[in-house]
mmCIF file of C-alpha atoms and ligand atoms in Angstrom:
data_model
loop_
_atom_site.group_PDB
_atom_site.id
_atom_site.type_symbol
_atom_site.label_atom_id
_atom_site.label_comp_id
_atom_site.label_asym_id
_atom_site.label_seq_id
_atom_site.Cartn_x
_atom_site.Cartn_y
_atom_site.Cartn_z
ATOM 1 C CA VAL N 77 70.468 -41.157 19.109
ATOM 2 C CA LYS N 78 67.157 -42.681 18.267
ATOM 3 C CA ALA N 79 65.239 -42.637 15.040
ATOM 4 C CA ALA N 80 62.543 -44.585 13.258
ATOM 5 C CA VAL N 81 63.901 -45.922 10.153
ATOM 6 C CA LEU N 82 61.721 -47.569 7.513
ATOM 7 C CA ARG N 83 63.557 -49.970 5.476
ATOM 8 C CA ALA N 84 60.757 -51.740 3.671
ATOM 9 C CA PRO N 85 57.056 -51.428 3.710
ATOM 10 C CA GLY N 86 55.787 -52.319 7.203
ATOM 11 C CA GLN N 87 59.197 -52.612 8.412
ATOM 12 C CA LEU N 88 59.912 -49.589 10.748
ATOM 13 C CA CYS N 89 62.300 -49.923 13.568
ATOM 14 C CA VAL N 90 63.572 -47.533 16.188
ATOM 15 C CA GLU N 91 67.098 -47.774 16.012
ATOM 16 C CA GLU N 92 70.348 -46.136 17.141
ATOM 17 C CA VAL N 93 71.744 -43.530 14.380
ATOM 18 C CA PRO N 94 74.791 -41.245 14.119
ATOM 19 C CA LYS N 95 73.527 -37.840 15.206
ATOM 20 C CA PRO N 96 72.871 -35.495 12.391
ATOM 21 C CA GLN N 97 74.992 -32.341 11.793
ATOM 22 C CA ALA N 98 73.969 -28.880 10.799
ATOM 23 C CA ARG N 99 75.519 -28.428 7.519
ATOM 24 C CA PRO N 100 75.975 -24.868 6.024
ATOM 25 C CA GLY N 101 72.362 -23.182 6.009
ATOM 26 C CA GLU N 102 70.980 -25.917 8.246
ATOM 27 C CA VAL N 103 69.951 -25.987 12.000
ATOM 28 C CA LEU N 104 69.911 -28.958 14.026
ATOM 29 C CA VAL N 105 66.637 -29.413 15.914
ATOM 30 C CA ASN N 106 65.974 -31.655 18.954
ATOM 31 C CA VAL N 107 62.516 -32.970 18.280
ATOM 32 C CA LYS N 108 59.711 -32.525 20.969
ATOM 33 C CA ALA N 109 56.511 -33.753 19.446
ATOM 34 C CA SER N 110 55.364 -35.176 16.021
ATOM 35 C CA ALA N 111 51.965 -35.812 14.879
ATOM 36 C CA ILE N 112 51.224 -38.912 12.491
ATOM 37 C CA CYS N 113 49.476 -38.271 9.564
ATOM 38 C CA GLY N 114 47.816 -40.038 6.713
ATOM 39 C CA THR N 115 50.812 -39.203 4.380
ATOM 40 C CA ASP N 116 53.345 -41.148 7.118
ATOM 41 C CA VAL N 117 50.728 -44.161 7.027
ATOM 42 C CA GLY N 118 51.001 -44.151 2.920
ATOM 43 C CA VAL N 119 54.877 -44.210 3.291
ATOM 44 C CA TYR N 120 54.878 -46.780 6.063
ATOM 45 C CA LYS N 121 52.544 -49.167 3.988
ATOM 46 C CA GLY N 122 54.395 -48.517 0.929
ATOM 47 C CA ASN N 123 51.161 -46.773 -0.850
ATOM 48 C CA GLU N 124 53.281 -43.891 -1.160
ATOM 49 C CA PRO N 125 56.655 -43.765 -3.007
ATOM 50 C CA ALA N 126 59.376 -42.919 -0.799
ATOM 51 C CA ARG N 127 63.016 -43.061 -0.855
ATOM 52 C CA LEU N 128 64.237 -45.989 1.342
ATOM 53 C CA PRO N 129 65.751 -46.595 3.898
ATOM 54 C CA ILE N 130 64.244 -43.416 5.583
ATOM 55 C CA ILE N 131 63.726 -41.832 8.703
ATOM 56 C CA GLN N 132 60.040 -41.144 8.886
ATOM 57 C CA GLY N 133 57.851 -38.126 10.231
ATOM 58 C CA HIS N 134 57.190 -34.702 8.918
ATOM 59 C CA GLU N 135 54.559 -33.047 11.339
ATOM 60 C CA SER N 136 57.005 -31.902 14.142
ATOM 61 C CA THR N 137 58.031 -29.116 16.549
ATOM 62 C CA GLY N 138 61.177 -28.979 18.719
ATOM 63 C CA GLU N 139 64.136 -26.600 19.923
ATOM 64 C CA VAL N 140 67.056 -25.642 17.804
ATOM 65 C CA VAL N 141 70.252 -26.696 19.261
ATOM 66 C CA GLU N 142 72.840 -26.080 16.835
ATOM 67 C CA THR N 143 73.091 -23.859 13.785
ATOM 68 C CA GLY N 144 75.292 -24.315 10.692
ATOM 69 C CA GLU N 145 77.708 -22.032 9.019
ATOM 70 C CA GLY N 146 75.767 -18.898 7.631
ATOM 71 C CA VAL N 147 72.543 -19.356 9.529
ATOM 72 C CA THR N 148 71.544 -15.947 11.150
ATOM 73 C CA SER N 149 67.434 -16.232 11.422
ATOM 74 C CA LEU N 150 67.734 -18.750 14.331
ATOM 75 C CA LYS N 151 69.775 -19.592 17.396
ATOM 76 C CA PRO N 152 69.942 -22.296 19.804
ATOM 77 C CA GLY N 153 66.909 -22.360 22.139
ATOM 78 C CA ASP N 154 64.427 -21.146 19.585
ATOM 79 C CA ARG N 155 61.242 -23.192 19.456
ATOM 80 C CA VAL N 156 60.359 -23.830 16.251
ATOM 81 C CA VAL N 157 57.572 -25.854 13.888
ATOM 82 C CA LEU N 158 59.249 -27.666 11.023
ATOM 83 C CA ALA N 159 57.711 -26.794 7.736
ATOM 84 C CA SER N 160 57.601 -30.244 6.259
ATOM 85 C CA ILE N 161 58.453 -29.604 2.780
ATOM 86 C CA ILE N 162 61.776 -28.603 1.312
ATOM 87 C CA PHE N 163 61.795 -26.659 -1.933
ATOM 88 C CA CYS N 164 64.459 -25.052 -4.401
ATOM 89 C CA ARG N 165 64.045 -21.251 -4.184
ATOM 90 C CA GLN N 166 65.177 -21.021 -7.687
ATOM 91 C CA CYS N 167 62.217 -22.254 -10.105
ATOM 92 C CA SER N 168 59.369 -20.362 -11.245
ATOM 93 C CA TYR N 169 57.131 -21.675 -8.589
ATOM 94 C CA CYS N 170 59.162 -20.716 -5.578
ATOM 95 C CA GLN N 171 60.069 -17.510 -7.144
ATOM 96 C CA SER N 172 56.331 -16.502 -7.306
ATOM 97 C CA GLY N 173 55.531 -18.077 -3.807
ATOM 98 C CA LYS N 174 54.023 -21.125 -4.604
ATOM 99 C CA THR N 175 56.825 -23.304 -2.895
ATOM 100 C CA ASN N 176 54.082 -26.091 -2.503
ATOM 101 C CA LEU N 177 54.465 -26.716 -6.263
ATOM 102 C CA CYS N 178 58.178 -26.761 -6.495
ATOM 103 C CA PRO N 179 58.998 -29.624 -8.853
ATOM 104 C CA ASN N 180 62.468 -29.927 -7.261
ATOM 105 C CA GLY N 181 61.189 -30.354 -3.607
ATOM 106 C CA GLY N 182 60.347 -33.100 -1.149
ATOM 107 C CA LEU N 183 58.729 -34.078 1.921
ATOM 108 C CA LEU N 184 60.421 -34.964 5.064
ATOM 109 C CA GLY N 185 60.186 -38.481 5.899
ATOM 110 C CA ARG N 186 59.487 -39.310 2.383
ATOM 111 C CA GLU N 187 62.231 -37.947 0.186
ATOM 112 C CA VAL N 188 64.540 -36.711 3.032
ATOM 113 C CA ASN N 189 65.056 -38.021 6.459
ATOM 114 C CA GLY N 190 62.277 -36.726 8.535
ATOM 115 C CA SER N 191 61.501 -36.233 12.316
ATOM 116 C CA PHE N 192 60.555 -39.325 14.121
ATOM 117 C CA ALA N 193 64.062 -38.986 15.384
ATOM 118 C CA ASP N 194 65.679 -37.425 18.674
ATOM 119 C CA TYR N 195 67.311 -35.010 16.170
ATOM 120 C CA VAL N 196 66.659 -33.512 12.491
ATOM 121 C CA ALA N 197 68.654 -31.306 10.404
ATOM 122 C CA VAL N 198 66.684 -28.924 8.228
ATOM 123 C CA PRO N 199 67.617 -26.112 5.891
ATOM 124 C CA ASP N 200 67.082 -22.852 8.218
ATOM 125 C CA TYR N 201 64.032 -21.527 6.083
ATOM 126 C CA ASN N 202 62.310 -25.173 7.208
ATOM 127 C CA ALA N 203 62.312 -24.072 10.811
ATOM 128 C CA ILE N 204 59.762 -21.535 11.780
ATOM 129 C CA LYS N 205 59.786 -19.730 14.943
ATOM 130 C CA MET N 206 56.937 -20.480 17.199
ATOM 131 C CA PRO N 207 55.897 -18.303 20.442
ATOM 132 C CA ASP N 208 56.300 -19.823 23.900
ATOM 133 C CA SER N 209 52.460 -19.489 24.254
ATOM 134 C CA ILE N 210 52.124 -22.515 21.687
ATOM 135 C CA SER N 211 53.032 -25.897 23.218
ATOM 136 C CA TYR N 212 55.447 -28.356 21.356
ATOM 137 C CA GLU N 213 52.172 -30.540 21.044
ATOM 138 C CA ASP N 214 49.905 -27.900 19.691
ATOM 139 C CA GLY N 215 52.644 -26.629 17.367
ATOM 140 C CA THR N 216 52.298 -29.911 15.585
ATOM 141 C CA HIS N 217 48.847 -28.797 14.417
ATOM 142 C CA LEU N 218 50.175 -26.231 12.331
ATOM 143 C CA VAL N 219 51.357 -28.476 9.487
ATOM 144 C CA ALA N 220 47.753 -29.535 8.836
ATOM 145 C CA LEU N 221 46.561 -26.142 9.744
ATOM 146 C CA SER N 222 48.630 -24.776 7.062
ATOM 147 C CA THR N 223 47.448 -27.191 4.263
ATOM 148 C CA VAL N 224 43.813 -26.065 5.111
ATOM 149 C CA TYR N 225 44.767 -22.180 4.755
ATOM 150 C CA VAL N 226 46.562 -22.805 1.670
ATOM 151 C CA ALA N 227 43.209 -24.227 0.307
ATOM 152 C CA GLN N 228 40.844 -21.556 1.732
ATOM 153 C CA GLU N 229 43.028 -19.004 0.437
ATOM 154 C CA LYS N 230 42.164 -20.380 -2.961
ATOM 155 C CA ILE N 231 38.546 -19.429 -2.416
ATOM 156 C CA THR N 232 36.515 -16.706 -0.988
ATOM 157 C CA ILE N 233 34.242 -17.345 2.014
ATOM 158 C CA THR N 234 31.963 -14.424 2.570
ATOM 159 C CA PRO N 235 29.888 -13.649 5.755
ATOM 160 C CA GLY N 236 26.487 -15.511 5.672
ATOM 161 C CA GLN N 237 27.665 -17.947 2.658
ATOM 162 C CA SER N 238 26.559 -21.706 3.473
ATOM 163 C CA VAL N 239 29.241 -24.401 3.535
ATOM 164 C CA ALA N 240 29.149 -27.967 3.775
ATOM 165 C CA VAL N 241 32.535 -29.690 4.817
ATOM 166 C CA ILE N 242 32.353 -33.380 4.024
ATOM 167 C CA GLY N 243 34.594 -35.212 6.274
ATOM 168 C CA GLN N 244 35.570 -34.613 9.819
ATOM 169 C CA GLY N 245 38.982 -35.665 10.263
ATOM 170 C CA THR N 246 41.483 -33.579 11.458
ATOM 171 C CA THR N 247 41.672 -31.137 8.416
ATOM 172 C CA GLY N 248 37.987 -31.504 7.858
ATOM 173 C CA LEU N 249 37.508 -30.201 11.381
ATOM 174 C CA MET N 250 39.961 -27.432 10.698
ATOM 175 C CA HIS N 251 38.125 -26.543 7.653
ATOM 176 C CA SER N 252 34.916 -26.353 9.278
ATOM 177 C CA ARG N 253 36.344 -24.069 12.181
ATOM 178 C CA LEU N 254 37.894 -21.734 9.638
ATOM 179 C CA ALA N 255 34.888 -21.466 7.628
ATOM 180 C CA VAL N 256 32.811 -20.462 11.006
ATOM 181 C CA LEU N 257 35.768 -18.078 11.403
ATOM 182 C CA SER N 258 35.494 -16.392 8.256
ATOM 183 C CA GLY N 259 31.685 -16.022 9.060
ATOM 184 C CA ALA N 260 30.249 -18.889 7.074
ATOM 185 C CA MET N 261 26.586 -19.480 8.062
ATOM 186 C CA PRO N 262 25.529 -22.159 8.160
ATOM 187 C CA VAL N 263 28.512 -24.513 8.136
ATOM 188 C CA TYR N 264 27.276 -28.120 7.932
ATOM 189 C CA ALA N 265 29.913 -30.706 9.074
ATOM 190 C CA VAL N 266 29.155 -34.198 7.575
ATOM 191 C CA ASP N 267 30.901 -37.437 8.821
ATOM 192 C CA ILE N 268 29.986 -40.851 10.106
ATOM 193 C CA THR N 269 31.547 -40.645 13.400
ATOM 194 C CA GLY N 270 29.484 -39.213 16.403
ATOM 195 C CA TRP N 271 32.272 -38.193 18.453
ATOM 196 C CA LYS N 272 34.113 -36.341 15.713
ATOM 197 C CA LEU N 273 30.725 -34.548 14.920
ATOM 198 C CA LYS N 274 30.619 -33.473 18.526
ATOM 199 C CA ILE N 275 33.908 -31.825 17.924
ATOM 200 C CA ALA N 276 32.605 -30.061 14.799
ATOM 201 C CA GLU N 277 29.837 -28.850 16.853
ATOM 202 C CA GLN N 278 32.131 -27.411 19.587
ATOM 203 C CA TYR N 279 33.734 -25.605 16.530
ATOM 204 C CA GLY N 280 30.439 -23.773 15.561
ATOM 205 C CA ALA N 281 29.316 -26.195 12.814
ATOM 206 C CA ILE N 282 26.051 -27.842 12.375
ATOM 207 C CA PRO N 283 26.617 -31.848 12.498
ATOM 208 C CA VAL N 284 25.123 -34.022 9.886
ATOM 209 C CA ASN N 285 25.800 -37.865 10.679
ATOM 210 C CA ALA N 286 25.779 -39.525 7.325
ATOM 211 C CA THR N 287 24.903 -42.769 8.916
ATOM 212 C CA GLN N 288 21.389 -41.702 10.277
ATOM 213 C CA THR N 289 20.445 -39.435 6.930
ATOM 214 C CA ASN N 290 21.378 -39.091 3.449
ATOM 215 C CA PRO N 291 23.736 -36.102 3.752
ATOM 216 C CA VAL N 292 22.862 -34.476 0.351
ATOM 217 C CA GLU N 293 19.215 -34.845 0.703
ATOM 218 C CA HIS N 294 19.509 -33.705 4.191
ATOM 219 C CA ILE N 295 21.333 -30.449 3.431
ATOM 220 C CA LYS N 296 19.151 -29.865 0.369
ATOM 221 C CA GLU N 297 15.933 -29.876 2.404
ATOM 222 C CA VAL N 298 17.174 -27.396 5.294
ATOM 223 C CA THR N 299 18.484 -25.143 2.710
ATOM 224 C CA ASP N 300 15.014 -24.935 0.951
ATOM 225 C CA GLY N 301 16.185 -27.096 -1.921
ATOM 226 C CA GLU N 302 19.109 -25.053 -2.990
ATOM 227 C CA GLY N 303 22.084 -26.455 -1.399
ATOM 228 C CA VAL N 304 25.212 -24.531 -0.160
ATOM 229 C CA ASP N 305 27.264 -22.137 -2.013
ATOM 230 C CA LEU N 306 30.648 -23.770 -1.253
ATOM 231 C CA ALA N 307 31.377 -27.693 -0.407
ATOM 232 C CA ILE N 308 34.617 -28.622 0.772
ATOM 233 C CA GLU N 309 35.700 -32.486 0.324
ATOM 234 C CA ALA N 310 37.915 -33.585 3.031
ATOM 235 C CA ALA N 311 37.508 -37.286 3.061
ATOM 236 C CA GLY N 312 39.225 -38.227 -0.090
ATOM 237 C CA SER N 313 36.836 -40.805 -1.726
ATOM 238 C CA ALA N 314 34.730 -40.907 -4.984
ATOM 239 C CA VAL N 315 31.765 -41.093 -3.056
ATOM 240 C CA THR N 316 32.227 -37.990 -0.860
ATOM 241 C CA LEU N 317 33.483 -35.972 -4.057
ATOM 242 C CA ARG N 318 30.310 -36.869 -5.581
ATOM 243 C CA GLN N 319 28.244 -35.629 -2.570
ATOM 244 C CA ALA N 320 30.194 -32.406 -2.630
ATOM 245 C CA MET N 321 29.135 -31.793 -6.338
ATOM 246 C CA GLU N 322 25.910 -32.645 -5.278
ATOM 247 C CA VAL N 323 25.043 -30.603 -2.435
ATOM 248 C CA VAL N 324 26.419 -27.398 -3.909
ATOM 249 C CA LYS N 325 24.044 -25.243 -5.741
ATOM 250 C CA PRO N 326 24.557 -24.005 -9.250
ATOM 251 C CA GLY N 327 27.517 -21.707 -9.901
ATOM 252 C CA GLY N 328 28.949 -22.728 -6.526
ATOM 253 C CA THR N 329 32.533 -24.041 -5.924
ATOM 254 C CA VAL N 330 33.788 -27.617 -4.765
ATOM 255 C CA LEU N 331 36.977 -27.084 -2.968
ATOM 256 C CA CYS N 332 38.511 -30.784 -3.654
ATOM 257 C CA PHE N 333 40.912 -30.935 -0.661
ATOM 258 C CA GLY N 334 40.977 -34.788 -0.055
ATOM 259 C CA ILE N 335 43.369 -36.851 -1.485
ATOM 260 C CA LEU N 336 41.758 -39.015 -4.284
ATOM 261 C CA ARG N 337 43.811 -41.970 -5.064
ATOM 262 C CA PRO N 338 41.630 -44.516 -6.741
ATOM 263 C CA SER N 339 40.572 -43.588 -10.372
ATOM 264 C CA ILE N 340 36.923 -42.750 -10.367
ATOM 265 C CA ASP N 341 35.972 -45.006 -13.344
ATOM 266 C CA ASP N 342 32.045 -43.986 -13.415
ATOM 267 C CA PHE N 343 32.906 -40.521 -12.788
ATOM 268 C CA ASN N 344 30.038 -38.191 -14.507
ATOM 269 C CA GLY N 345 31.205 -34.783 -14.941
ATOM 270 C CA TYR N 346 27.739 -33.479 -15.965
ATOM 271 C CA ALA N 347 27.195 -31.414 -13.144
ATOM 272 C CA ILE N 348 30.276 -29.403 -13.959
ATOM 273 C CA TYR N 349 28.744 -28.390 -17.000
ATOM 274 C CA PHE N 350 25.153 -28.264 -15.903
ATOM 275 C CA LYS N 351 25.530 -26.366 -12.442
ATOM 276 C CA GLU N 352 28.595 -24.345 -13.668
ATOM 277 C CA LEU N 353 30.939 -25.664 -11.016
ATOM 278 C CA LYS N 354 34.128 -24.550 -9.921
ATOM 279 C CA LEU N 355 36.549 -27.269 -8.780
ATOM 280 C CA ILE N 356 39.592 -26.224 -7.103
ATOM 281 C CA GLY N 357 42.486 -28.336 -6.071
ATOM 282 C CA SER N 358 44.937 -27.555 -3.362
ATOM 283 C CA ARG N 359 48.334 -28.968 -2.109
ATOM 284 C CA SER N 360 50.426 -29.095 0.675
ATOM 285 C CA VAL N 361 51.847 -25.974 2.744
ATOM 286 C CA THR N 362 53.261 -22.605 2.321
ATOM 287 C CA HIS N 363 55.125 -20.406 5.239
ATOM 288 C CA ARG N 364 52.377 -17.931 4.802
ATOM 289 C CA GLY N 365 49.917 -20.989 5.819
ATOM 290 C CA PHE N 366 52.374 -21.500 8.913
ATOM 291 C CA GLN N 367 52.254 -17.596 9.981
ATOM 292 C CA LEU N 368 48.471 -17.315 9.972
ATOM 293 C CA GLY N 369 48.111 -20.724 11.671
ATOM 294 C CA ILE N 370 50.252 -19.468 14.393
ATOM 295 C CA ARG N 371 48.313 -16.416 14.927
ATOM 296 C CA LEU N 372 45.354 -18.633 15.170
ATOM 297 C CA LEU N 373 46.481 -20.871 17.881
ATOM 298 C CA GLU N 374 48.129 -18.011 19.483
ATOM 299 C CA ASN N 375 44.895 -16.116 19.766
ATOM 300 C CA GLY N 376 42.982 -19.387 20.937
ATOM 301 C CA LYS N 377 40.584 -19.308 18.023
ATOM 302 C CA LEU N 378 41.148 -23.088 17.347
ATOM 303 C CA ASN N 379 41.270 -25.174 20.275
ATOM 304 C CA GLY N 380 43.489 -28.071 19.412
ATOM 305 C CA ASP N 381 42.972 -29.965 22.461
ATOM 306 C CA PRO N 382 39.959 -31.986 21.369
ATOM 307 C CA LEU N 383 42.023 -33.164 18.024
ATOM 308 C CA ILE N 384 44.769 -34.981 19.994
ATOM 309 C CA THR N 385 43.377 -38.581 20.889
ATOM 310 C CA HIS N 386 46.278 -40.590 21.499
ATOM 311 C CA ARG N 387 50.084 -40.159 22.835
ATOM 312 C CA PHE N 388 52.838 -42.511 22.036
ATOM 313 C CA PRO N 389 56.597 -42.333 23.091
ATOM 314 C CA LEU N 390 58.899 -42.327 20.235
ATOM 315 C CA ASP N 391 59.907 -46.099 20.877
ATOM 316 C CA GLN N 392 56.095 -47.073 20.054
ATOM 317 C CA VAL N 393 55.832 -44.900 16.959
ATOM 318 C CA LYS N 394 54.878 -48.278 14.831
ATOM 319 C CA SER N 395 51.992 -48.785 17.109
ATOM 320 C CA ALA N 396 50.995 -45.280 16.479
ATOM 321 C CA LEU N 397 51.168 -45.919 12.674
ATOM 322 C CA ASP N 398 49.489 -49.151 12.850
ATOM 323 C CA LEU N 399 46.642 -47.377 15.038
ATOM 324 C CA VAL N 400 45.971 -44.856 12.409
ATOM 325 C CA ALA N 401 46.191 -47.252 9.605
ATOM 326 C CA GLN N 402 43.785 -49.837 10.979
ATOM 327 C CA LYS N 403 41.446 -47.591 13.258
ATOM 328 C CA PRO N 404 40.769 -44.237 11.651
ATOM 329 C CA GLY N 405 37.489 -44.033 13.090
ATOM 330 C CA GLU N 406 39.018 -44.015 16.600
ATOM 331 C CA VAL N 407 41.944 -41.444 16.191
ATOM 332 C CA LEU N 408 42.347 -38.075 15.249
ATOM 333 C CA ARG N 409 45.724 -36.732 16.078
ATOM 334 C CA ALA N 410 48.216 -39.223 17.561
ATOM 335 C CA ILE N 411 50.848 -37.461 18.960
ATOM 336 C CA VAL N 412 54.489 -38.884 19.400
ATOM 337 C CA ASN N 413 56.283 -37.588 22.279
ATOM 338 C CA HIS N 414 60.048 -37.519 22.208
HETATM 339 ZN ZN1 ZN X 88 50.986 -34.546 6.961
HETATM 340 ZN ZN1 ZN X 89 61.451 -24.623 -6.425
#
């Protein structure tokens, strides 16, 4: 059977590997579709520590083909989305439902073998049943959508509140859509790429093109100089975090969703004091996020079609990773069909 094995940074090869087996408590999944996300690119480029060699991939859907000893929750033929993180179910975080913070956990395709493969064996709790109405391709959105849910559950969006979402990549667009669905108005969607802003508009947000206007000044101007109640940083740079802190009104909340890698040496925290800002962080996925995401897709409240911009066969997963790494302005979801 085939799998995309990363042996060293940049050295990814689709090769023949032994077919994995479902050990006790595990299910074997025939992978149908996978999405490529920034974390996969980070592992591929060596920017993110990983256990090599490893089979990459963590945002996938598929069909259960075999169940290991003791598995009762799933049976062959079940359509599932893979919850991308493993966790221990023993520690205080896991026991309080914060499985995303488990210190004994790991990510598929980074610490344990992932899903850019014909087959992957995962613990039964990692395979979440999906209704027939959600296609395998659309189901891959659930991993990203779960991260967005986990983040928005940490804040309160009251109908009529104003929101700015800085960055309209896949998760930024999902943040815009969820804010609209929660009754926020207006929701300003900020990005530098016109066609992504068109999707934000379809999702009910007001596009703000940061190449044509200073987004902070513009949003302040159209909110009578006040700024917004809530700013969501979804681009992961120091510049956009600064914009989020500037565009939010005193007493407001900044949801720090984007992953900030570089240190911010000239960081000025004065606004946190002066404006009494609340800065909220959020990481990874929980099962609850998947359940809510499934409900959203099932009811057609999020149209995932515009998010899929590219499709590749498993053999060409390297080209897909290179595309996402090199041309982020041209791609949202690159889907690998197995
Ligand atoms: Zn991901
Ligand atoms: Zn744990």
